[in-house]
């Protein structure tokens, strides 16, 4: 009970914080978005669950302080809080219209209460066709880790594969979960990975698979990647089995450049690689469809233990929003913001708990703002 | 699917035509880029996914030789300023090399990106086995149609005012078949190849273009009185296709007469359809009438690739690096590219600024009667785009 009241209270508080509030969805539904101010960009904002709202608030503070010409269109969107959540269609329409979105993490309960197998995250992805997830894992200055100079990009297919939400109990006690791999989607993600490598001037693409066991499913994925690699003669292509890949990743992560993976392997490798450079609080990610881009944390953890304690690390969210700025051609702001975050980390005076410090989210945000102005 | 197979087997050329015609109305809601990728016509290459992610397109940039690199630099500056959601993949081709590796690589990048913007590529090698790289590129990508839209700018002083005509040129065969040989010592034969398939494709393209853009008339330019079989086939095909478009007027004209008419009474022309070499000549004549080689842009279209370039395909090596080159042709090509990809917002912004620069401010390079340098023209355009730029405009 107390949990529910707390959530309701938080949602309301957050509504008032976000200047427009919860109930703007009805207003956003109509088509009068033409009168957006000249030279300003509209961006959908999903604070999410757990520490999401605190981190998003930090981003908003920084944007306000740096005078970045982005207006947010906030939606409270949550699976664990279905009564307060904005309808999926509203959120999807908003993102489709704005083309860009900043998203906190959505909590996904382990048990389905409604019998539905698709999580809200998956619904959002499939509604917008956000097929590619990109996590750029990069060592940060003055963040103590076992490995240095890690710099790899993990690209994950996130529409199909193990996340098809097709499960059934054929006989009592026997549950089948279907993993779907299609040629069209495999080719699409492979091309995305190579194009991303081209765009960033990377040298190598590694396909992660388990085709020695799943000869047909992962075999198709691997074959699609191999075929696509022929179109990119100046980029090296290699393949690696997922178990070996995880071992190599913890032993010698510097060998990787761009990695392309099916859905579940990508999820695992993302989290593993994030752990190598400082944890979920420092790695930014993004999801792309043909038309939209959603910027979020690279490793999606709700961190519900820290809710309201003001200890979460906003680095990942700030980096994600810097990537958003670069995506919409505000590269000067993007560079400034990234530089400010790097400066704060390098100075090392302000550190959140996950990096061994005692400072709060608020302190870190203020330090970044101080560097910006 | 069945239609696709049939047309592949070349059993029913009419069916192919019908599919094209029925697919055309659907293009109203699609950008040209999408339409090109969805229209079910003969597909020679396997279709690969489009390089379009998060609202941004990846596009091949081939700066080429001469003034190409500096003009590309201007385009990049302008794109950066308006915030066009385009990422460039730059491919440099070394003109002094004898092998075709760079060109092949450039072709591969266009195949996967679908769209390219290019300057004129130099072919310095004199060896006869090294073909012109521009021609190789067009042939390899099967870009059968070349379009130049020539519209007078009131700010450029010319003999004729208010000219607005479109030249559609067959781009892959005809005199550019590059089949020459010395049959007997001292006797050289050069083959001009005209095929029914390609003539039909380009004719249909011209009529579809005319219909879609609200044009009234199509003129087929030929020399069928001398080359009765080759140009005859081209003319016959155009006449046959014209019957399918009763709403459009169609006439034909012999190339020599056409050139004379162009310089005397250019207003009688609307859309002009012609074979390869005539297209080269006529497009240069028209560009000359309207203010020189530096203004107009051309578009190469194939089944699913499109390449945009300055209209008259001159390298301009003599004025390279002197800040004298007219950047307008390349800028217009980039506007065409934005339109093709469906980024009308940014295309309109740049086009309006270009028009204002030419017509109102009259900031022009010496080749069209002005005194400004390239960078002054570009700065004026950027100035005219104004401050009200929405950095990430809506893509509709």
PDB file of N, CA and C in Angstrom, chain A residues 72-165:
ATOM      1  N   UNK A  72      10.885  19.892 -23.996  1.00  0.00           N
ATOM      2  CA  UNK A  72      10.501  18.512 -23.713  1.00  0.00           C
ATOM      3  C   UNK A  72       8.993  18.351 -23.704  1.00  0.00           C
ATOM      4  N   UNK A  73       8.584  17.161 -24.128  1.00  0.00           N
ATOM      5  CA  UNK A  73       7.179  16.807 -24.086  1.00  0.00           C
ATOM      6  C   UNK A  73       7.090  15.577 -23.185  1.00  0.00           C
ATOM      7  N   UNK A  74       6.864  15.742 -21.891  1.00  0.00           N
ATOM      8  CA  UNK A  74       6.997  14.612 -20.970  1.00  0.00           C
ATOM      9  C   UNK A  74       5.769  13.706 -20.927  1.00  0.00           C
ATOM     10  N   UNK A  75       6.029  12.430 -20.761  1.00  0.00           N
ATOM     11  CA  UNK A  75       4.972  11.445 -20.589  1.00  0.00           C
ATOM     12  C   UNK A  75       5.335  10.541 -19.424  1.00  0.00           C
ATOM     13  N   UNK A  76       4.438  10.368 -18.511  1.00  0.00           N
ATOM     14  CA  UNK A  76       4.685   9.340 -17.505  1.00  0.00           C
ATOM     15  C   UNK A  76       4.253   8.022 -18.111  1.00  0.00           C
ATOM     16  N   UNK A  77       5.204   7.115 -18.215  1.00  0.00           N
ATOM     17  CA  UNK A  77       4.971   5.876 -18.947  1.00  0.00           C
ATOM     18  C   UNK A  77       5.566   4.766 -18.117  1.00  0.00           C
ATOM     19  N   UNK A  78       4.760   3.809 -17.699  1.00  0.00           N
ATOM     20  CA  UNK A  78       5.276   2.818 -16.774  1.00  0.00           C
ATOM     21  C   UNK A  78       4.444   1.546 -16.847  1.00  0.00           C
ATOM     22  N   UNK A  79       5.120   0.438 -16.666  1.00  0.00           N
ATOM     23  CA  UNK A  79       4.390  -0.822 -16.675  1.00  0.00           C
ATOM     24  C   UNK A  79       3.961  -1.222 -15.271  1.00  0.00           C
ATOM     25  N   UNK A  80       4.791  -0.855 -14.276  1.00  0.00           N
ATOM     26  CA  UNK A  80       4.460  -1.234 -12.912  1.00  0.00           C
ATOM     27  C   UNK A  80       3.397  -0.308 -12.326  1.00  0.00           C
ATOM     28  N   UNK A  81       3.061   0.708 -13.052  1.00  0.00           N
ATOM     29  CA  UNK A  81       2.113   1.694 -12.561  1.00  0.00           C
ATOM     30  C   UNK A  81       1.060   1.972 -13.623  1.00  0.00           C
ATOM     31  N   UNK A  82       0.336   0.917 -14.068  1.00  0.00           N
ATOM     32  CA  UNK A  82      -0.496   1.048 -15.278  1.00  0.00           C
ATOM     33  C   UNK A  82      -1.592   2.097 -15.171  1.00  0.00           C
ATOM     34  N   UNK A  83      -2.060   2.376 -13.959  1.00  0.00           N
ATOM     35  CA  UNK A  83      -3.169   3.330 -13.858  1.00  0.00           C
ATOM     36  C   UNK A  83      -2.735   4.744 -14.191  1.00  0.00           C
ATOM     37  N   UNK A  84      -1.484   5.083 -13.858  1.00  0.00           N
ATOM     38  CA  UNK A  84      -1.034   6.450 -14.100  1.00  0.00           C
ATOM     39  C   UNK A  84      -0.362   6.605 -15.465  1.00  0.00           C
ATOM     40  N   UNK A  85      -0.035   5.485 -16.058  1.00  0.00           N
ATOM     41  CA  UNK A  85       0.744   5.532 -17.298  1.00  0.00           C
ATOM     42  C   UNK A  85      -0.050   6.141 -18.446  1.00  0.00           C
ATOM     43  N   UNK A  86       0.643   6.929 -19.259  1.00  0.00           N
ATOM     44  CA  UNK A  86       0.012   7.466 -20.463  1.00  0.00           C
ATOM     45  C   UNK A  86      -0.230   6.319 -21.429  1.00  0.00           C
ATOM     46  N   UNK A  87      -1.285   6.416 -22.262  1.00  0.00           N
ATOM     47  CA  UNK A  87      -1.531   5.328 -23.213  1.00  0.00           C
ATOM     48  C   UNK A  87      -0.374   5.187 -24.198  1.00  0.00           C
ATOM     49  N   UNK A  88      -0.134   3.947 -24.590  1.00  0.00           N
ATOM     50  CA  UNK A  88       0.967   3.654 -25.516  1.00  0.00           C
ATOM     51  C   UNK A  88       0.862   4.487 -26.792  1.00  0.00           C
ATOM     52  N   UNK A  89      -0.373   4.624 -27.313  1.00  0.00           N
ATOM     53  CA  UNK A  89      -0.530   5.331 -28.599  1.00  0.00           C
ATOM     54  C   UNK A  89      -0.055   6.779 -28.482  1.00  0.00           C
ATOM     55  N   UNK A  90      -0.380   7.412 -27.363  1.00  0.00           N
ATOM     56  CA  UNK A  90       0.027   8.810 -27.204  1.00  0.00           C
ATOM     57  C   UNK A  90       1.539   8.942 -27.249  1.00  0.00           C
ATOM     58  N   UNK A  91       2.197   8.037 -26.519  1.00  0.00           N
ATOM     59  CA  UNK A  91       3.659   8.100 -26.460  1.00  0.00           C
ATOM     60  C   UNK A  91       4.240   7.827 -27.846  1.00  0.00           C
ATOM     61  N   UNK A  92       3.699   6.800 -28.494  1.00  0.00           N
ATOM     62  CA  UNK A  92       4.201   6.449 -29.830  1.00  0.00           C
ATOM     63  C   UNK A  92       3.988   7.610 -30.801  1.00  0.00           C
ATOM     64  N   UNK A  93       2.801   8.199 -30.759  1.00  0.00           N
ATOM     65  CA  UNK A  93       2.534   9.327 -31.662  1.00  0.00           C
ATOM     66  C   UNK A  93       3.498  10.474 -31.403  1.00  0.00           C
ATOM     67  N   UNK A  94       3.730  10.737 -30.128  1.00  0.00           N
ATOM     68  CA  UNK A  94       4.619  11.843 -29.794  1.00  0.00           C
ATOM     69  C   UNK A  94       6.023  11.597 -30.330  1.00  0.00           C
ATOM     70  N   UNK A  95       6.541  10.381 -30.134  1.00  0.00           N
ATOM     71  CA  UNK A  95       7.899  10.093 -30.603  1.00  0.00           C
ATOM     72  C   UNK A  95       7.943  10.131 -32.128  1.00  0.00           C
ATOM     73  N   UNK A  96       6.899   9.566 -32.755  1.00  0.00           N
ATOM     74  CA  UNK A  96       6.884   9.556 -34.223  1.00  0.00           C
ATOM     75  C   UNK A  96       6.872  10.976 -34.771  1.00  0.00           C
ATOM     76  N   UNK A  97       6.244  11.886 -34.028  1.00  0.00           N
ATOM     77  CA  UNK A  97       6.159  13.259 -34.486  1.00  0.00           C
ATOM     78  C   UNK A  97       7.465  14.006 -34.237  1.00  0.00           C
ATOM     79  N   UNK A  98       8.020  13.823 -33.038  1.00  0.00           N
ATOM     80  CA  UNK A  98       9.225  14.571 -32.686  1.00  0.00           C
ATOM     81  C   UNK A  98      10.499  13.943 -33.233  1.00  0.00           C
ATOM     82  N   UNK A  99      10.433  12.669 -33.565  1.00  0.00           N
ATOM     83  CA  UNK A  99      11.570  11.906 -34.101  1.00  0.00           C
ATOM     84  C   UNK A  99      12.640  11.595 -33.056  1.00  0.00           C
ATOM     85  N   UNK A 100      12.584  12.268 -31.924  1.00  0.00           N
ATOM     86  CA  UNK A 100      13.603  11.999 -30.917  1.00  0.00           C
ATOM     87  C   UNK A 100      12.956  11.870 -29.543  1.00  0.00           C
ATOM     88  N   UNK A 101      13.622  11.147 -28.673  1.00  0.00           N
ATOM     89  CA  UNK A 101      13.064  10.887 -27.355  1.00  0.00           C
ATOM     90  C   UNK A 101      14.194  10.615 -26.377  1.00  0.00           C
ATOM     91  N   UNK A 102      14.012  11.075 -25.157  1.00  0.00           N
ATOM     92  CA  UNK A 102      14.908  10.660 -24.080  1.00  0.00           C
ATOM     93  C   UNK A 102      14.097   9.783 -23.155  1.00  0.00           C
ATOM     94  N   UNK A 103      14.663   8.646 -22.830  1.00  0.00           N
ATOM     95  CA  UNK A 103      13.871   7.668 -22.092  1.00  0.00           C
ATOM     96  C   UNK A 103      14.653   7.161 -20.901  1.00  0.00           C
ATOM     97  N   UNK A 104      14.028   7.191 -19.745  1.00  0.00           N
ATOM     98  CA  UNK A 104      14.596   6.519 -18.583  1.00  0.00           C
ATOM     99  C   UNK A 104      14.354   5.034 -18.719  1.00  0.00           C
ATOM    100  N   UNK A 105      14.484   4.313 -17.624  1.00  0.00           N
ATOM    101  CA  UNK A 105      14.327   2.864 -17.735  1.00  0.00           C
ATOM    102  C   UNK A 105      12.936   2.480 -17.298  1.00  0.00           C
ATOM    103  N   UNK A 106      12.335   1.557 -18.035  1.00  0.00           N
ATOM    104  CA  UNK A 106      11.029   1.060 -17.646  1.00  0.00           C
ATOM    105  C   UNK A 106      11.229  -0.245 -16.883  1.00  0.00           C
ATOM    106  N   UNK A 107      10.623  -0.337 -15.712  1.00  0.00           N
ATOM    107  CA  UNK A 107      10.737  -1.568 -14.944  1.00  0.00           C
ATOM    108  C   UNK A 107       9.888  -2.646 -15.594  1.00  0.00           C
ATOM    109  N   UNK A 108      10.410  -3.852 -15.644  1.00  0.00           N
ATOM    110  CA  UNK A 108       9.647  -4.953 -16.215  1.00  0.00           C
ATOM    111  C   UNK A 108       9.484  -6.020 -15.140  1.00  0.00           C
ATOM    112  N   UNK A 109       8.268  -6.233 -14.668  1.00  0.00           N
ATOM    113  CA  UNK A 109       8.061  -7.232 -13.619  1.00  0.00           C
ATOM    114  C   UNK A 109       8.337  -8.649 -14.119  1.00  0.00           C
ATOM    115  N   UNK A 110       8.799  -9.489 -13.222  1.00  0.00           N
ATOM    116  CA  UNK A 110       9.127 -10.856 -13.614  1.00  0.00           C
ATOM    117  C   UNK A 110       7.882 -11.691 -13.891  1.00  0.00           C
ATOM    118  N   UNK A 111       6.788 -11.315 -13.267  1.00  0.00           N
ATOM    119  CA  UNK A 111       5.576 -12.081 -13.487  1.00  0.00           C
ATOM    120  C   UNK A 111       4.553 -11.196 -14.179  1.00  0.00           C
ATOM    121  N   UNK A 112       3.857 -11.799 -15.115  1.00  0.00           N
ATOM    122  CA  UNK A 112       2.833 -11.040 -15.809  1.00  0.00           C
ATOM    123  C   UNK A 112       1.518 -11.186 -15.069  1.00  0.00           C
ATOM    124  N   UNK A 113       0.915 -10.076 -14.696  1.00  0.00           N
ATOM    125  CA  UNK A 113      -0.346 -10.145 -13.968  1.00  0.00           C
ATOM    126  C   UNK A 113      -1.518 -10.298 -14.913  1.00  0.00           C
ATOM    127  N   UNK A 114      -1.369  -9.813 -16.110  1.00  0.00           N
ATOM    128  CA  UNK A 114      -2.481  -9.829 -17.045  1.00  0.00           C
ATOM    129  C   UNK A 114      -2.420 -11.019 -17.996  1.00  0.00           C
ATOM    130  N   UNK A 115      -1.365 -11.787 -17.910  1.00  0.00           N
ATOM    131  CA  UNK A 115      -1.213 -12.900 -18.833  1.00  0.00           C
ATOM    132  C   UNK A 115      -0.584 -12.475 -20.144  1.00  0.00           C
ATOM    133  N   UNK A 116      -0.256 -11.204 -20.246  1.00  0.00           N
ATOM    134  CA  UNK A 116       0.342 -10.719 -21.477  1.00  0.00           C
ATOM    135  C   UNK A 116       1.842 -10.993 -21.441  1.00  0.00           C
ATOM    136  N   UNK A 117       2.394 -11.407 -22.566  1.00  0.00           N
ATOM    137  CA  UNK A 117       3.800 -11.793 -22.572  1.00  0.00           C
ATOM    138  C   UNK A 117       4.720 -10.659 -23.019  1.00  0.00           C
ATOM    139  N   UNK A 118       4.154  -9.708 -23.742  1.00  0.00           N
ATOM    140  CA  UNK A 118       4.994  -8.608 -24.215  1.00  0.00           C
ATOM    141  C   UNK A 118       5.125  -7.532 -23.145  1.00  0.00           C
ATOM    142  N   UNK A 119       6.320  -7.090 -22.885  1.00  0.00           N
ATOM    143  CA  UNK A 119       6.473  -5.998 -21.929  1.00  0.00           C
ATOM    144  C   UNK A 119       6.213  -4.677 -22.632  1.00  0.00           C
ATOM    145  N   UNK A 120       6.064  -3.645 -21.824  1.00  0.00           N
ATOM    146  CA  UNK A 120       5.767  -2.325 -22.373  1.00  0.00           C
ATOM    147  C   UNK A 120       6.914  -1.843 -23.262  1.00  0.00           C
ATOM    148  N   UNK A 121       8.132  -2.128 -22.802  1.00  0.00           N
ATOM    149  CA  UNK A 121       9.316  -1.798 -23.586  1.00  0.00           C
ATOM    150  C   UNK A 121       9.244  -2.402 -24.975  1.00  0.00           C
ATOM    151  N   UNK A 122       8.899  -3.698 -25.006  1.00  0.00           N
ATOM    152  CA  UNK A 122       8.836  -4.397 -26.285  1.00  0.00           C
ATOM    153  C   UNK A 122       7.732  -3.825 -27.161  1.00  0.00           C
ATOM    154  N   UNK A 123       6.602  -3.472 -26.503  1.00  0.00           N
ATOM    155  CA  UNK A 123       5.501  -2.899 -27.276  1.00  0.00           C
ATOM    156  C   UNK A 123       5.932  -1.575 -27.920  1.00  0.00           C
ATOM    157  N   UNK A 124       6.621  -0.771 -27.122  1.00  0.00           N
ATOM    158  CA  UNK A 124       7.074   0.528 -27.631  1.00  0.00           C
ATOM    159  C   UNK A 124       8.033   0.331 -28.800  1.00  0.00           C
ATOM    160  N   UNK A 125       8.962  -0.608 -28.626  1.00  0.00           N
ATOM    161  CA  UNK A 125       9.934  -0.868 -29.700  1.00  0.00           C
ATOM    162  C   UNK A 125       9.255  -1.346 -30.959  1.00  0.00           C
ATOM    163  N   UNK A 126       8.315  -2.277 -30.801  1.00  0.00           N
ATOM    164  CA  UNK A 126       7.732  -2.806 -32.033  1.00  0.00           C
ATOM    165  C   UNK A 126       6.776  -1.779 -32.654  1.00  0.00           C
ATOM    166  N   UNK A 127       6.125  -0.964 -31.817  1.00  0.00           N
ATOM    167  CA  UNK A 127       5.227   0.045 -32.391  1.00  0.00           C
ATOM    168  C   UNK A 127       6.005   1.065 -33.213  1.00  0.00           C
ATOM    169  N   UNK A 128       7.203   1.404 -32.765  1.00  0.00           N
ATOM    170  CA  UNK A 128       7.999   2.392 -33.485  1.00  0.00           C
ATOM    171  C   UNK A 128       9.005   1.737 -34.420  1.00  0.00           C
ATOM    172  N   UNK A 129       9.061   0.410 -34.390  1.00  0.00           N
ATOM    173  CA  UNK A 129      10.036  -0.332 -35.184  1.00  0.00           C
ATOM    174  C   UNK A 129      11.467   0.105 -34.840  1.00  0.00           C
ATOM    175  N   UNK A 130      11.739   0.233 -33.555  1.00  0.00           N
ATOM    176  CA  UNK A 130      13.093   0.607 -33.115  1.00  0.00           C
ATOM    177  C   UNK A 130      13.954  -0.650 -33.162  1.00  0.00           C
ATOM    178  N   UNK A 131      14.498  -0.928 -34.325  1.00  0.00           N
ATOM    179  CA  UNK A 131      15.097  -2.245 -34.505  1.00  0.00           C
ATOM    180  C   UNK A 131      16.539  -2.335 -34.023  1.00  0.00           C
ATOM    181  N   UNK A 132      17.221  -1.217 -33.938  1.00  0.00           N
ATOM    182  CA  UNK A 132      18.647  -1.286 -33.625  1.00  0.00           C
ATOM    183  C   UNK A 132      18.935  -0.593 -32.305  1.00  0.00           C
ATOM    184  N   UNK A 133      19.656  -1.272 -31.449  1.00  0.00           N
ATOM    185  CA  UNK A 133      20.099  -0.662 -30.206  1.00  0.00           C
ATOM    186  C   UNK A 133      21.615  -0.507 -30.270  1.00  0.00           C
ATOM    187  N   UNK A 134      22.078   0.678 -29.954  1.00  0.00           N
ATOM    188  CA  UNK A 134      23.503   0.946 -30.029  1.00  0.00           C
ATOM    189  C   UNK A 134      24.002   1.323 -28.643  1.00  0.00           C
ATOM    190  N   UNK A 135      25.030   0.646 -28.174  1.00  0.00           N
ATOM    191  CA  UNK A 135      25.639   1.024 -26.903  1.00  0.00           C
ATOM    192  C   UNK A 135      27.118   1.258 -27.168  1.00  0.00           C
ATOM    193  N   UNK A 136      27.540   2.460 -26.897  1.00  0.00           N
ATOM    194  CA  UNK A 136      28.939   2.779 -27.100  1.00  0.00           C
ATOM    195  C   UNK A 136      29.644   2.678 -25.750  1.00  0.00           C
ATOM    196  N   UNK A 137      30.441   1.639 -25.600  1.00  0.00           N
ATOM    197  CA  UNK A 137      31.120   1.409 -24.328  1.00  0.00           C
ATOM    198  C   UNK A 137      32.511   2.000 -24.425  1.00  0.00           C
ATOM    199  N   UNK A 138      32.752   3.007 -23.599  1.00  0.00           N
ATOM    200  CA  UNK A 138      34.016   3.706 -23.709  1.00  0.00           C
ATOM    201  C   UNK A 138      34.533   4.010 -22.314  1.00  0.00           C
ATOM    202  N   UNK A 139      35.811   3.757 -22.087  1.00  0.00           N
ATOM    203  CA  UNK A 139      36.384   4.057 -20.778  1.00  0.00           C
ATOM    204  C   UNK A 139      36.306   5.550 -20.532  1.00  0.00           C
ATOM    205  N   UNK A 140      35.926   5.905 -19.302  1.00  0.00           N
ATOM    206  CA  UNK A 140      35.810   7.318 -18.965  1.00  0.00           C
ATOM    207  C   UNK A 140      37.040   7.745 -18.180  1.00  0.00           C
ATOM    208  N   UNK A 141      37.382   9.011 -18.262  1.00  0.00           N
ATOM    209  CA  UNK A 141      38.558   9.477 -17.541  1.00  0.00           C
ATOM    210  C   UNK A 141      38.355   9.369 -16.033  1.00  0.00           C
ATOM    211  N   UNK A 142      39.369   8.868 -15.352  1.00  0.00           N
ATOM    212  CA  UNK A 142      39.382   8.863 -13.893  1.00  0.00           C
ATOM    213  C   UNK A 142      38.279   8.005 -13.274  1.00  0.00           C
ATOM    214  N   UNK A 143      37.794   7.032 -14.044  1.00  0.00           N
ATOM    215  CA  UNK A 143      36.885   6.049 -13.464  1.00  0.00           C
ATOM    216  C   UNK A 143      37.691   4.766 -13.341  1.00  0.00           C
ATOM    217  N   UNK A 144      37.939   4.350 -12.110  1.00  0.00           N
ATOM    218  CA  UNK A 144      38.874   3.236 -11.901  1.00  0.00           C
ATOM    219  C   UNK A 144      38.235   1.915 -12.284  1.00  0.00           C
ATOM    220  N   UNK A 145      38.861   1.258 -13.234  1.00  0.00           N
ATOM    221  CA  UNK A 145      38.369  -0.036 -13.693  1.00  0.00           C
ATOM    222  C   UNK A 145      39.555  -0.939 -13.966  1.00  0.00           C
ATOM    223  N   UNK A 146      39.260  -2.219 -14.163  1.00  0.00           N
ATOM    224  CA  UNK A 146      40.317  -3.169 -14.454  1.00  0.00           C
ATOM    225  C   UNK A 146      40.926  -2.923 -15.840  1.00  0.00           C
ATOM    226  N   UNK A 147      40.103  -2.511 -16.780  1.00  0.00           N
ATOM    227  CA  UNK A 147      40.588  -2.321 -18.150  1.00  0.00           C
ATOM    228  C   UNK A 147      40.599  -0.837 -18.535  1.00  0.00           C
ATOM    229  N   UNK A 148      41.562  -0.479 -19.364  1.00  0.00           N
ATOM    230  CA  UNK A 148      41.642   0.908 -19.829  1.00  0.00           C
ATOM    231  C   UNK A 148      41.445   0.960 -21.336  1.00  0.00           C
ATOM    232  N   UNK A 149      41.073   2.109 -21.795  1.00  0.00           N
ATOM    233  CA  UNK A 149      40.930   2.347 -23.233  1.00  0.00           C
ATOM    234  C   UNK A 149      40.000   1.356 -23.921  1.00  0.00           C
ATOM    235  N   UNK A 150      38.971   0.958 -23.220  1.00  0.00           N
ATOM    236  CA  UNK A 150      37.956   0.158 -23.898  1.00  0.00           C
ATOM    237  C   UNK A 150      37.157   1.120 -24.773  1.00  0.00           C
ATOM    238  N   UNK A 151      36.935   0.737 -26.001  1.00  0.00           N
ATOM    239  CA  UNK A 151      36.171   1.597 -26.900  1.00  0.00           C
ATOM    240  C   UNK A 151      35.491   0.709 -27.927  1.00  0.00           C
ATOM    241  N   UNK A 152      34.346   0.191 -27.579  1.00  0.00           N
ATOM    242  CA  UNK A 152      33.666  -0.639 -28.569  1.00  0.00           C
ATOM    243  C   UNK A 152      32.188  -0.272 -28.636  1.00  0.00           C
ATOM    244  N   UNK A 153      31.604  -0.588 -29.780  1.00  0.00           N
ATOM    245  CA  UNK A 153      30.203  -0.259 -30.022  1.00  0.00           C
ATOM    246  C   UNK A 153      29.455  -1.569 -30.190  1.00  0.00           C
ATOM    247  N   UNK A 154      28.426  -1.751 -29.385  1.00  0.00           N
ATOM    248  CA  UNK A 154      27.656  -2.988 -29.467  1.00  0.00           C
ATOM    249  C   UNK A 154      26.310  -2.674 -30.094  1.00  0.00           C
ATOM    250  N   UNK A 155      26.036  -3.335 -31.196  1.00  0.00           N
ATOM    251  CA  UNK A 155      24.790  -3.095 -31.920  1.00  0.00           C
ATOM    252  C   UNK A 155      23.937  -4.344 -31.831  1.00  0.00           C
ATOM    253  N   UNK A 156      22.723  -4.140 -31.383  1.00  0.00           N
ATOM    254  CA  UNK A 156      21.870  -5.274 -31.046  1.00  0.00           C
ATOM    255  C   UNK A 156      20.560  -5.175 -31.795  1.00  0.00           C
ATOM    256  N   UNK A 157      20.137  -6.283 -32.367  1.00  0.00           N
ATOM    257  CA  UNK A 157      18.813  -6.361 -32.981  1.00  0.00           C
ATOM    258  C   UNK A 157      17.838  -6.442 -31.824  1.00  0.00           C
ATOM    259  N   UNK A 158      16.790  -5.612 -31.794  1.00  0.00           N
ATOM    260  CA  UNK A 158      15.931  -5.719 -30.617  1.00  0.00           C
ATOM    261  C   UNK A 158      14.445  -5.834 -30.918  1.00  0.00           C
ATOM    262  N   UNK A 159      14.117  -6.380 -32.080  1.00  0.00           N
ATOM    263  CA  UNK A 159      12.701  -6.588 -32.384  1.00  0.00           C
ATOM    264  C   UNK A 159      12.346  -8.069 -32.289  1.00  0.00           C
ATOM    265  N   UNK A 160      13.223  -8.917 -32.773  1.00  0.00           N
ATOM    266  CA  UNK A 160      12.836 -10.331 -32.885  1.00  0.00           C
ATOM    267  C   UNK A 160      13.707 -11.215 -32.011  1.00  0.00           C
ATOM    268  N   UNK A 161      14.101 -12.365 -32.506  1.00  0.00           N
ATOM    269  CA  UNK A 161      14.923 -13.266 -31.710  1.00  0.00           C
ATOM    270  C   UNK A 161      14.170 -13.810 -30.512  1.00  0.00           C
ATOM    271  N   UNK A 162      14.860 -13.864 -29.379  1.00  0.00           N
ATOM    272  CA  UNK A 162      14.266 -14.446 -28.174  1.00  0.00           C
ATOM    273  C   UNK A 162      13.150 -13.583 -27.615  1.00  0.00           C
ATOM    274  N   UNK A 163      13.088 -12.320 -28.042  1.00  0.00           N
ATOM    275  CA  UNK A 163      12.097 -11.404 -27.480  1.00  0.00           C
ATOM    276  C   UNK A 163      10.792 -11.403 -28.253  1.00  0.00           C
ATOM    277  N   UNK A 164      10.505 -12.515 -28.911  1.00  0.00           N
ATOM    278  CA  UNK A 164       9.302 -12.556 -29.738  1.00  0.00           C
ATOM    279  C   UNK A 164       8.040 -12.613 -28.892  1.00  0.00           C
ATOM    280  N   UNK A 165       8.158 -12.928 -27.609  1.00  0.00           N
ATOM    281  CA  UNK A 165       7.002 -13.063 -26.714  1.00  0.00           C
ATOM    282  C   UNK A 165       6.055 -14.155 -27.196  1.00  0.00           C
TER     283      UNK A 165
END
